[in-house]
XYZ file of C-alpha atoms in Angstrom:
697
model
C -22.297 -2.665 -33.505
C -24.759 -0.127 -32.655
C -24.945 2.169 -29.390
C -28.346 -0.209 -28.842
C -26.117 -3.154 -27.596
C -27.340 -3.770 -23.769
C -26.041 -6.425 -21.716
C -28.604 -8.032 -19.607
C -28.339 -8.298 -15.913
C -29.408 -12.232 -16.469
C -26.362 -14.493 -16.165
C -25.445 -16.123 -19.014
C -24.718 -19.679 -17.431
C -21.796 -21.845 -19.601
C -22.880 -24.418 -16.921
C -25.120 -26.496 -19.326
C -22.394 -26.398 -22.246
C -19.921 -27.554 -20.041
C -21.727 -30.825 -18.166
C -23.170 -31.219 -21.929
C -19.277 -32.042 -22.906
C -18.039 -33.369 -20.101
C -19.836 -36.597 -21.442
C -17.395 -37.183 -23.739
C -13.954 -38.448 -21.989
C -11.938 -35.121 -21.856
C -8.099 -35.164 -20.455
C -7.594 -32.287 -18.579
C -4.303 -30.278 -18.387
C -2.726 -28.126 -20.098
C -0.926 -28.978 -23.367
C 2.640 -29.882 -22.923
C 2.012 -29.575 -19.299
C 4.017 -32.760 -18.509
C 6.874 -31.803 -20.868
C 9.917 -29.978 -20.686
C 10.374 -26.724 -22.773
C 11.157 -28.028 -26.098
C 13.775 -26.577 -27.882
C 11.187 -24.457 -30.158
C 9.647 -22.887 -27.038
C 12.904 -22.219 -25.508
C 13.587 -20.266 -28.971
C 10.236 -18.384 -28.459
C 10.855 -17.769 -24.822
C 14.137 -15.903 -26.190
C 12.200 -13.963 -28.904
C 9.856 -11.221 -28.138
C 7.511 -8.552 -29.652
C 7.157 -6.236 -27.084
C 10.033 -3.966 -28.083
C 10.891 -1.692 -30.939
C 9.311 -4.574 -33.498
C 7.948 -8.076 -33.512
C 10.877 -10.881 -33.334
C 13.721 -9.041 -30.823
C 16.043 -10.757 -29.145
C 15.713 -10.505 -25.455
C 19.176 -11.006 -24.778
C 19.640 -7.366 -27.073
C 17.452 -5.810 -25.421
C 18.000 -2.304 -23.590
C 15.738 -3.183 -20.503
C 13.454 -5.764 -18.813
C 10.924 -8.015 -20.724
C 9.902 -11.380 -18.658
C 7.872 -13.510 -20.697
C 5.382 -16.820 -20.026
C 5.352 -19.403 -22.592
C 2.387 -20.858 -22.980
C 3.243 -23.939 -21.848
C 4.365 -22.656 -18.690
C 0.660 -20.798 -18.441
C -1.081 -23.758 -19.540
C 0.768 -26.024 -16.562
C -0.443 -23.282 -14.030
C -3.748 -23.369 -15.052
C -4.635 -20.309 -13.148
C -8.008 -19.839 -12.376
C -7.327 -15.825 -13.017
C -4.983 -14.329 -14.858
C -3.017 -13.419 -11.647
C -1.858 -16.975 -10.201
C 0.583 -16.796 -13.277
C 1.504 -13.593 -13.649
C 2.698 -13.283 -10.204
C 5.348 -15.601 -10.609
C 7.415 -12.652 -12.177
C 9.438 -10.498 -10.075
C 8.330 -6.899 -9.412
C 4.517 -8.291 -10.153
C 1.649 -7.958 -7.762
C -1.814 -8.051 -8.975
C -4.286 -8.603 -6.169
C -7.355 -10.372 -7.196
C -11.205 -8.519 -5.472
C -14.392 -10.649 -6.021
C -14.400 -12.981 -9.496
C -12.542 -11.348 -12.099
C -12.125 -8.020 -10.268
C -8.391 -7.420 -9.825
C -5.914 -4.294 -9.071
C -2.594 -4.290 -10.534
C 0.642 -3.167 -9.294
C 4.133 -3.587 -11.332
C 6.787 -1.212 -10.094
C 4.055 0.202 -8.093
C 2.025 0.134 -5.269
C -1.534 -1.349 -5.824
C -3.308 1.448 -7.731
C -7.070 2.355 -7.519
C -9.451 4.692 -9.242
C -8.285 6.381 -12.389
C -4.288 5.567 -11.394
C -4.778 2.364 -11.054
C -6.633 2.633 -15.050
C -4.078 4.219 -16.436
C -0.853 3.455 -14.922
C -0.650 0.318 -17.208
C -1.026 -0.627 -20.250
C -2.655 -4.042 -21.127
C -2.016 -4.771 -24.907
C -3.597 -8.046 -27.316
C -0.780 -8.819 -29.899
C 0.351 -5.140 -29.217
C -3.062 -2.930 -29.412
C -4.492 -1.544 -26.496
C -7.379 -3.413 -25.218
C -8.931 0.183 -24.478
C -8.064 3.471 -25.643
C -6.128 5.516 -23.114
C -8.492 8.178 -21.891
C -11.157 5.151 -20.843
C -8.598 2.736 -18.941
C -10.019 -0.237 -16.958
C -9.242 -0.848 -13.671
C -9.907 -4.620 -14.017
C -8.926 -4.764 -17.517
C -6.966 -8.480 -17.114
C -11.110 -9.045 -17.297
C -11.024 -8.203 -20.492
C -8.401 -9.954 -22.220
C -8.104 -13.827 -23.286
C -4.695 -14.870 -21.764
C -6.431 -18.843 -21.578
C -5.052 -19.806 -24.979
C -2.130 -17.598 -25.652
C 0.767 -17.756 -27.705
C 2.926 -16.057 -24.861
C 2.539 -13.351 -21.998
C 5.451 -10.471 -22.193
C 5.533 -7.958 -19.615
C 7.769 -4.959 -19.585
C 8.064 -3.542 -15.565
C 8.413 0.054 -16.021
C 8.239 2.730 -18.823
C 8.107 1.069 -21.826
C 9.569 1.796 -25.600
C 8.801 4.541 -27.736
C 6.265 2.200 -29.490
C 3.541 2.506 -26.838
C 2.500 5.599 -25.455
C -0.199 6.520 -22.715
C -0.412 4.349 -19.374
C 2.859 2.191 -20.289
C 4.115 4.213 -16.891
C 4.969 1.461 -14.591
C 4.360 -1.485 -17.145
C 2.547 -2.991 -19.696
C 1.158 -6.735 -20.203
C 0.975 -7.970 -23.786
C -1.204 -10.941 -24.310
C -0.019 -12.901 -27.668
C -2.604 -14.755 -29.348
C -1.837 -18.312 -30.188
C -0.505 -18.361 -33.887
C -1.929 -21.491 -36.182
C -0.437 -24.678 -36.084
C 1.599 -25.943 -39.155
C -0.928 -29.316 -39.118
C -4.401 -30.080 -38.247
C -5.264 -30.294 -34.442
C -7.081 -29.203 -31.929
C -7.120 -29.888 -27.839
C -10.202 -29.713 -25.523
C -9.238 -28.780 -21.687
C -11.439 -29.189 -18.964
C -11.485 -28.639 -14.932
C -14.004 -28.448 -12.190
C -13.165 -27.304 -8.532
C -14.889 -26.495 -5.721
C -18.046 -24.260 -4.955
C -18.814 -25.315 -8.080
C -16.482 -23.923 -10.426
C -16.322 -25.640 -13.788
C -13.991 -24.386 -17.336
C -13.992 -25.368 -20.662
C -11.820 -24.362 -23.303
C -10.606 -25.482 -26.452
C -8.960 -24.816 -29.576
C -8.211 -25.877 -33.293
C -5.971 -25.103 -36.293
C -4.505 -25.826 -39.340
C -2.431 -24.153 -42.301
C -2.677 -24.934 -46.065
C -0.679 -23.925 -48.782
C -1.523 -21.747 -51.358
C -0.430 -20.725 -54.839
C 3.353 -19.376 -55.605
C 4.713 -20.284 -51.634
C 1.799 -18.706 -49.844
C 0.412 -19.838 -46.954
C -3.338 -19.826 -45.078
C -3.504 -20.668 -41.250
C -6.338 -20.356 -39.069
C -7.334 -20.766 -35.456
C -10.244 -20.880 -33.823
C -10.302 -20.991 -29.753
C -13.098 -20.481 -26.756
C -13.272 -20.383 -23.039
C -16.357 -20.850 -21.028
C -16.377 -20.442 -17.310
C -18.548 -20.860 -14.500
C -17.924 -20.164 -10.686
C -20.507 -20.266 -8.372
C -18.213 -18.215 -5.437
C -16.511 -19.473 -2.103
C -19.016 -16.448 -1.108
C -22.029 -15.808 -0.410
C -24.529 -14.635 -3.429
C -20.858 -14.066 -5.548
C -19.400 -15.980 -8.612
C -19.438 -15.419 -12.379
C -20.382 -16.628 -15.724
C -17.982 -15.658 -18.524
C -17.702 -16.609 -22.341
C -14.741 -15.824 -24.682
C -13.778 -16.475 -28.215
C -11.405 -15.788 -31.041
C -10.624 -16.293 -34.348
C -7.272 -15.537 -36.191
C -6.254 -15.779 -39.837
C -2.520 -15.748 -40.580
C -1.302 -15.707 -44.310
C 2.376 -15.513 -45.297
C 4.092 -14.784 -48.864
C 7.139 -14.413 -50.043
C 6.958 -10.826 -49.383
C 3.672 -9.530 -47.304
C 2.455 -10.893 -44.155
C -1.112 -10.495 -42.487
C -2.553 -11.434 -39.275
C -6.253 -10.641 -38.378
C -7.787 -11.345 -34.997
C -11.509 -11.204 -33.527
C -12.148 -10.914 -30.091
C -14.804 -11.451 -27.916
C -15.282 -11.495 -24.038
C -18.435 -11.282 -21.915
C -18.336 -11.527 -17.990
C -21.516 -11.888 -15.944
C -20.744 -11.547 -12.164
C -22.409 -11.107 -8.880
C -19.821 -9.294 -6.794
C -18.908 -9.914 -3.451
C -18.283 -6.798 -1.272
C -15.232 -6.007 1.279
C -15.023 -8.353 4.359
C -14.596 -6.756 7.770
C -12.300 -9.841 8.449
C -9.970 -12.748 6.449
C -9.751 -15.148 9.687
C -13.447 -16.056 11.218
C -15.404 -17.597 8.226
C -18.577 -16.285 9.591
C -17.614 -13.311 8.121
C -15.518 -13.307 5.174
C -17.706 -15.688 3.825
C -20.204 -13.621 4.048
C -21.539 -10.993 1.646
C -22.428 -7.618 3.182
C -24.133 -6.492 -0.809
C -25.504 -9.462 -2.025
C -26.750 -7.422 -4.071
C -23.613 -6.295 -5.818
C -23.272 -7.314 -9.635
C -20.695 -6.662 -12.631
C -21.445 -7.146 -16.534
C -19.148 -6.530 -19.130
C -18.664 -7.358 -22.666
C -15.359 -6.476 -25.112
C -14.816 -7.086 -28.634
C -12.463 -6.170 -30.654
C -10.880 -6.932 -34.363
C -7.658 -5.847 -35.659
C -5.897 -7.025 -38.817
C -1.757 -6.346 -39.209
C -0.087 -6.080 -42.287
C 3.187 -6.490 -42.752
C 5.053 -5.810 -46.534
C 8.676 -5.652 -47.049
C 9.364 -3.033 -49.471
C 13.001 -4.290 -49.868
C 15.600 -6.314 -47.967
C 16.266 -3.190 -45.924
C 12.667 -1.564 -45.242
C 9.269 -3.028 -44.124
C 5.803 -0.977 -43.650
C 3.558 -2.528 -40.887
C 0.326 -0.984 -40.543
C -2.017 -2.329 -37.969
C -5.811 -1.145 -38.380
C -8.046 -2.236 -35.478
C -11.591 -1.645 -34.096
C -13.061 -2.052 -30.268
C -16.538 -1.926 -28.670
C -16.777 -2.269 -24.810
C -19.443 -2.153 -22.703
C -19.785 -1.987 -18.382
C -22.583 -1.558 -15.836
C -22.033 -2.310 -12.229
C -23.476 -1.159 -9.313
C -21.487 0.627 -6.790
C -22.161 -1.044 -4.001
C -18.659 0.687 -1.875
C -20.519 4.056 -2.390
C -23.370 5.454 0.149
C -26.460 5.176 -1.864
C -25.466 2.151 -4.038
C -25.672 4.012 -7.631
C -25.381 2.195 -10.667
C -22.532 2.652 -13.267
C -23.104 2.455 -17.413
C -20.418 3.326 -19.337
C -19.278 2.407 -23.203
C -16.861 2.831 -25.709
C -17.092 2.825 -29.420
C -13.787 3.135 -31.621
C -10.816 2.034 -33.506
C -7.302 3.105 -34.779
C -4.430 2.508 -36.478
C -0.557 1.554 -35.772
C 2.491 2.238 -38.439
C 5.545 2.117 -38.408
C 8.536 2.301 -41.184
C 11.414 0.142 -40.469
C 14.855 0.920 -42.147
C 17.693 -1.302 -41.444
C 20.931 0.674 -42.330
C 24.524 -0.924 -42.736
C 26.297 -1.796 -39.858
C 23.288 -3.408 -38.043
C 21.915 0.081 -37.262
C 18.127 -0.202 -37.290
C 15.403 3.344 -37.482
C 11.653 3.087 -37.048
C 9.738 6.181 -38.120
C 5.821 5.199 -36.890
C 2.310 6.921 -36.198
C -0.356 5.962 -34.797
C -3.901 7.552 -34.413
C -7.055 6.635 -32.465
C -10.495 7.758 -31.987
C -12.687 6.660 -29.377
C -16.192 8.010 -28.417
C -17.149 7.041 -24.719
C -20.242 7.612 -22.495
C -20.534 7.182 -18.591
C -23.983 7.286 -16.259
C -23.819 7.315 -12.868
C -27.278 7.077 -11.567
C -28.738 6.565 -7.725
C -32.303 5.335 -7.772
C -31.935 4.851 -3.631
C -32.725 7.549 -1.651
C -30.295 10.389 -0.557
C -27.824 9.061 1.887
C -25.035 11.690 3.469
C -24.438 13.752 0.216
C -24.902 11.096 -1.854
C -28.046 12.356 -4.013
C -30.534 10.390 -5.364
C -30.684 11.513 -9.115
C -28.137 11.647 -12.085
C -24.986 12.291 -10.495
C -23.165 12.142 -14.253
C -24.049 11.778 -17.781
C -21.345 12.587 -20.330
C -19.875 11.862 -23.504
C -16.329 12.294 -24.230
C -14.490 12.223 -27.818
C -11.834 11.225 -27.731
C -8.636 11.783 -30.211
C -4.538 10.736 -29.580
C -2.081 11.201 -31.928
C 1.371 10.129 -32.007
C 4.469 10.046 -33.984
C 7.200 8.380 -32.682
C 10.812 7.706 -33.549
C 13.167 4.504 -31.925
C 16.612 3.919 -33.232
C 19.202 0.978 -32.894
C 22.741 1.982 -33.477
C 25.508 -1.173 -32.987
C 28.584 0.557 -31.210
C 30.384 -2.213 -31.595
C 29.704 -5.914 -32.309
C 28.634 -6.711 -28.597
C 27.189 -3.369 -27.760
C 23.567 -1.502 -28.820
C 22.636 1.867 -28.188
C 18.828 2.636 -29.022
C 17.501 6.124 -28.846
C 14.037 7.384 -29.044
C 11.401 9.004 -28.647
C 6.964 9.971 -28.660
C 5.183 12.629 -29.191
C 1.596 12.368 -27.854
C -1.209 14.369 -28.442
C -4.472 14.068 -26.855
C -7.599 15.724 -27.252
C -10.827 15.031 -25.186
C -14.467 17.061 -26.364
C -16.418 16.636 -23.245
C -19.897 17.013 -23.340
C -22.093 16.998 -20.171
C -25.487 15.409 -20.697
C -27.339 16.749 -17.647
C -27.231 19.716 -15.331
C -24.228 21.521 -14.710
C -23.456 22.004 -11.344
C -23.394 19.863 -7.896
C -25.922 16.994 -7.159
C -25.151 16.499 -3.469
C -21.404 14.802 -3.769
C -21.664 14.851 -7.286
C -20.218 17.979 -9.373
C -20.721 18.171 -13.091
C -18.542 20.511 -15.027
C -19.857 22.373 -18.291
C -18.947 21.094 -21.728
C -15.559 21.669 -22.811
C -12.578 20.530 -24.645
C -9.537 19.533 -23.091
C -6.044 19.005 -24.755
C -2.708 17.724 -23.747
C 1.037 17.192 -25.344
C 3.403 15.012 -24.006
C 6.655 13.910 -24.996
C 8.757 10.653 -23.548
C 12.025 10.152 -24.618
C 14.155 7.160 -24.301
C 17.430 5.687 -24.194
C 19.308 2.634 -23.401
C 22.366 0.931 -23.521
C 23.016 -3.081 -23.311
C 26.373 -4.735 -23.747
C 26.936 -8.431 -24.748
C 30.260 -9.093 -22.350
C 30.346 -12.950 -23.557
C 28.026 -15.472 -24.521
C 26.819 -15.767 -20.826
C 26.604 -12.106 -19.735
C 25.005 -9.036 -21.151
C 24.541 -6.337 -18.972
C 22.311 -3.000 -19.524
C 21.201 0.717 -18.362
C 17.869 2.000 -19.868
C 16.328 5.948 -19.163
C 12.973 6.133 -20.054
C 10.227 8.800 -19.458
C 6.578 7.737 -18.706
C 3.905 9.998 -19.426
C -0.049 9.586 -19.661
C -2.952 12.222 -20.058
C -5.450 11.630 -17.491
C -8.070 9.698 -17.390
C -11.369 11.236 -18.624
C -12.700 9.974 -15.330
C -10.078 12.086 -13.239
C -11.272 15.150 -15.295
C -15.006 15.073 -15.831
C -16.127 12.812 -13.032
C -15.695 15.302 -9.961
C -16.785 15.966 -6.306
C -17.908 19.127 -4.914
C -14.878 21.534 -3.424
C -12.811 20.141 -6.315
C -11.433 21.977 -8.832
C -12.283 21.607 -12.781
C -8.903 21.551 -15.059
C -6.675 20.013 -12.070
C -5.632 16.897 -13.361
C -2.581 17.588 -15.449
C -0.437 14.696 -17.529
C 1.693 12.298 -14.976
C 5.043 12.425 -15.521
C 6.948 9.498 -14.247
C 11.352 9.401 -15.009
C 13.311 6.055 -14.439
C 16.442 4.780 -14.585
C 17.416 0.808 -14.152
C 20.426 -1.093 -14.441
C 20.372 -4.543 -14.931
C 22.289 -8.178 -15.989
C 20.697 -11.316 -17.091
C 22.758 -14.504 -18.171
C 23.981 -18.024 -17.513
C 26.407 -20.021 -14.727
C 26.504 -23.278 -15.955
C 22.674 -24.389 -16.289
C 21.376 -21.632 -14.260
C 19.716 -19.178 -16.355
C 18.962 -15.491 -14.356
C 17.834 -11.925 -14.968
C 18.415 -9.159 -12.159
C 17.883 -5.554 -12.079
C 17.383 -2.329 -9.908
C 15.496 0.785 -10.563
C 14.945 4.249 -9.493
C 11.708 6.126 -10.210
C 10.451 9.692 -9.667
C 6.599 10.480 -10.572
C 5.111 13.681 -10.956
C 1.428 14.793 -10.860
C 0.039 11.727 -8.867
C -3.583 11.996 -9.297
C -5.270 10.238 -6.500
C -8.191 10.228 -3.931
C -7.129 10.788 -0.101
C -8.771 9.353 2.888
C -10.650 12.580 3.390
C -12.156 11.490 -0.056
C -10.918 14.883 -1.980
C -8.827 14.088 -5.423
C -4.636 15.314 -5.012
C -3.889 16.349 -8.191
C -0.377 16.721 -7.861
C 1.194 13.663 -5.733
C 4.473 13.182 -5.832
C 6.158 9.428 -5.461
C 9.358 7.631 -4.904
C 9.921 4.051 -6.067
C 12.615 1.981 -5.408
C 13.689 -1.421 -6.113
C 15.710 -4.503 -6.815
C 14.309 -7.689 -8.358
C 15.821 -10.877 -9.576
C 14.820 -14.033 -11.670
C 16.438 -17.457 -11.530
C 15.759 -20.745 -12.587
C 17.694 -23.765 -12.760
C 17.642 -27.596 -13.355
C 18.560 -29.668 -10.345
C 19.896 -33.395 -9.176
C 17.541 -36.382 -10.301
C 14.772 -34.585 -12.038
C 14.038 -31.793 -10.074
C 14.276 -27.697 -11.019
C 13.836 -25.013 -9.780
C 12.573 -21.318 -10.847
C 12.301 -18.177 -8.305
C 11.581 -14.441 -8.180
C 12.134 -11.941 -5.800
C 11.293 -8.653 -5.308
C 12.273 -5.725 -2.795
C 11.207 -2.528 -3.441
C 10.218 0.918 -1.622
C 7.442 2.928 -2.666
C 7.122 6.304 -1.225
C 5.720 9.421 -0.796
C 7.556 12.598 -1.705
C 4.766 15.345 -0.587
C 3.132 16.362 2.340
C -0.569 16.575 2.648
C -2.004 17.172 6.099
C -5.648 16.216 6.959
C -6.646 18.953 9.595
C -10.150 18.522 9.797
C -13.127 15.868 9.860
C -13.220 12.416 11.058
C -9.622 10.731 9.302
C -7.128 14.000 10.518
C -4.662 10.752 11.274
C -4.332 9.905 8.135
C -2.020 12.598 6.990
C 0.460 12.048 4.187
C 4.216 12.587 5.306
C 6.781 12.733 2.894
C 8.989 9.673 3.038
C 6.563 7.231 4.423
C 5.297 4.347 2.611
C 2.430 4.661 0.100
C -0.416 2.428 1.102
C -0.695 -1.266 -0.335
C 2.675 -1.647 -1.067
C 4.507 -4.409 -0.143
C 8.294 -4.274 0.518
C 9.160 -7.774 -0.488
C 7.283 -10.209 -2.530
C 8.662 -13.687 -3.746
C 7.658 -16.824 -5.737
C 9.235 -20.309 -5.735
C 8.473 -23.148 -7.729
C 10.045 -26.425 -6.601
C 9.380 -29.069 -10.008
C 9.860 -32.618 -10.345
C 9.671 -34.523 -13.348
C 9.156 -38.196 -13.677
C 8.491 -41.160 -15.879
C 10.721 -39.725 -18.984
C 9.070 -36.775 -18.412
C 5.950 -37.747 -19.003
C 4.858 -36.629 -15.543
C 5.623 -33.770 -13.368
C 5.174 -32.303 -9.444
C 5.141 -29.041 -8.607
C 5.114 -27.110 -5.065
C 5.266 -23.285 -5.112
C 5.430 -21.179 -2.503
C 4.284 -17.269 -2.757
C 5.406 -15.005 -0.482
C 3.480 -11.178 0.630
C 5.062 -9.196 2.378
C 3.535 -6.883 5.188
C 2.517 -3.569 4.301
C 0.776 -0.879 4.834
C -3.303 -0.599 4.780
C -3.685 3.402 4.760
C -1.748 6.341 4.074
C -0.284 7.553 7.416
C 1.315 4.190 7.779
C -0.736 3.097 11.182
C -2.489 0.582 10.152
C -0.968 -2.397 8.855
C -1.353 -6.195 6.681
C 1.460 -8.245 8.654
C 1.629 -10.464 5.303
C 1.396 -13.989 4.083
C 3.141 -16.561 2.742
C 0.907 -19.787 0.761
C 1.712 -22.842 -0.896
C 0.512 -24.297 -3.879
C 0.911 -28.090 -5.024
C 0.336 -29.350 -8.950
C 0.756 -32.258 -10.706
C 0.073 -33.178 -14.278
C 0.927 -36.507 -16.146
C 0.743 -37.866 -19.947
C -1.310 -40.826 -20.175
C 0.183 -41.213 -24.013
C 0.152 -38.079 -26.581
C -3.301 -37.372 -26.567
C -4.399 -37.804 -23.157
C -3.075 -35.856 -20.043
C -4.507 -35.179 -16.780
C -3.632 -32.776 -13.917
C -4.813 -31.650 -10.512
C -3.593 -28.742 -7.829
C -3.923 -27.921 -4.387
C -4.191 -24.249 -3.820
C -3.856 -22.837 -0.113
C -2.089 -26.471 0.657
C -2.052 -25.793 4.202
C -5.591 -23.773 4.481
C -3.563 -20.425 5.897
C -6.300 -17.613 6.444
C -4.498 -14.573 4.529
C -6.551 -11.349 2.368
C -6.024 -10.923 -1.525
C -6.244 -7.313 -0.679
C -6.106 -5.463 3.189
C -7.565 -1.730 3.231
C -8.132 0.786 5.566
C -11.289 3.248 5.079
C -13.016 5.620 7.044
C -11.354 4.257 10.520
C -12.194 0.510 9.594
C -10.458 -2.417 8.371
C -11.678 -4.538 5.083
C -10.371 -7.108 3.365
C -11.191 -9.126 -0.041
C -10.670 -12.530 1.846
C -8.031 -15.138 0.275
C -9.900 -18.682 -0.328
C -9.411 -21.917 2.125
C -7.543 -24.896 0.731
C -9.461 -25.747 -2.592
C -8.707 -28.880 -5.028
C -8.843 -28.868 -8.793
C -9.266 -31.837 -11.378
C -9.479 -32.033 -14.756
C -7.928 -33.509 -18.233
C -7.234 -32.386 -21.886
C -7.702 -34.375 -25.291
C -6.045 -33.501 -28.289
C -6.549 -34.656 -31.649
């Protein structure tokens, strides 16, 4: 794609296409929504790819990996991915307006460069974006609606992954082709003109000499009119996947397209008064985004003990949005074009040992402009605030090893070296314009090493314990380096470092399955913007937590799945603010980081009926209280929300489903903040009822 590609301001409506297809008698619910996990799905749940190599058993992984299976995601039928992912311990994805969100994984909810760079978002183990150009709303560029599973690692990832896999990663796996021809179409609708349509079709054909060719095509269309004034979005997604299998070679290729056109609702000053939280103080706000990517993974078995894996990929992203949260409301436009290749050589040694040597390379050119057409407001001057380009090169060799100490004990050790080079070109005048500081063109380099060490011991077939030491690192985001404000020092941002120790156990007691872990982490060079709107380059934080996940069947067709988290995320440094209107927002060592609830919980009580053709589920979502400001003076009280879901398989080709979100119509905030002496909120939605169908063919 050329740089002339432009996403227009016109919202590309999917409503007409959805309404036309709704004339067909569709059945809405998730495929297999009314079914319990089949033995195949249970096996798939025990296998993870977000580890050393694809196909690693979860039980022998020296660390935590949570996995949502396709039928679980389908039953939840989330409007946004957070609705499903927040069921997992240690995960708190807080929804903003429309597709916008902020992520926390073993962390506070992080914003800006810290929010964009602390989490790694993958599709089939390939990053959605280059490391230095992260998107704080990254899940909007993914396609989880039709997936082959979603895996989440909490805390630093293995040596297989580099920059941004600091606090955690989310890997959305594409759905593989089916062995037999078939497909499904799902449609559902809800309040404020919500219309959602998705479909997939697949087949596998036999080739010569025992080869096979599998193909799957999937699409998603969504329209949401927004429950707040002048809000809502349209989105379109599509993916093609091709699999080739032979005796010694496997190939998987995907092509993915995602487009979003959103009218954005700004923060509200109240989440309790409908006259306020349903209004939109910035009806002119918008966000348009496009993402396209292609990848090919080639696995070649050299011998019974050796395998070469090569994954070339390419991607293109574009985003244009009104920065309504800044005085003067400038418009930002950013885009990135690039690609790279992941490669690894796997050696299986005698005695069950394994060595993986890999080398990753990524080259991306990114551009960013921020232009304020409105008159000067305070220090936000009319004109071009920023106009720059960055050519980013990342080179990363790594080594990952697994050693069987005995039949029940495995030691894994690895390290990744990552060299990052940013070639920055300022395309506007050097110096200050109002509050913006444009620095001269320069080259910045960073070299980071992230070692990993883990031990897992299987005490018996029902209990495994693990301990893991890991370091996560990341080079600064390009915006941290080149999008500076006056009175800030160029080059102050350094590579962020997070050291982690984790201990845990997983297993079963009778029919009850569980996973428990405790962690301690320290982070250095935390780069963020303080209450005085000034960048902090040398912040330090500490993170301590306990996480628990339990599932078990009960009597009379009932079952329960629960997750819980208790964590403290604290500042480990002092930063007094001695001037300006916000002197009360000084940071004190030992205080909680803002937007860091200590408790999170999710409990789903399910009931299967009519020989498992139908399922009811009542979900409790708990968000603990948290401080809204760095000084720990303003607190959001937390909330408890209940959701009800149901599905029923009329026959093998037709199912229906529905859900009631916020069953008791509780007033709550998806996100609460305190800025410049005033509270502000992204209000949660009122009680909402959704219904739909799925047809399979």
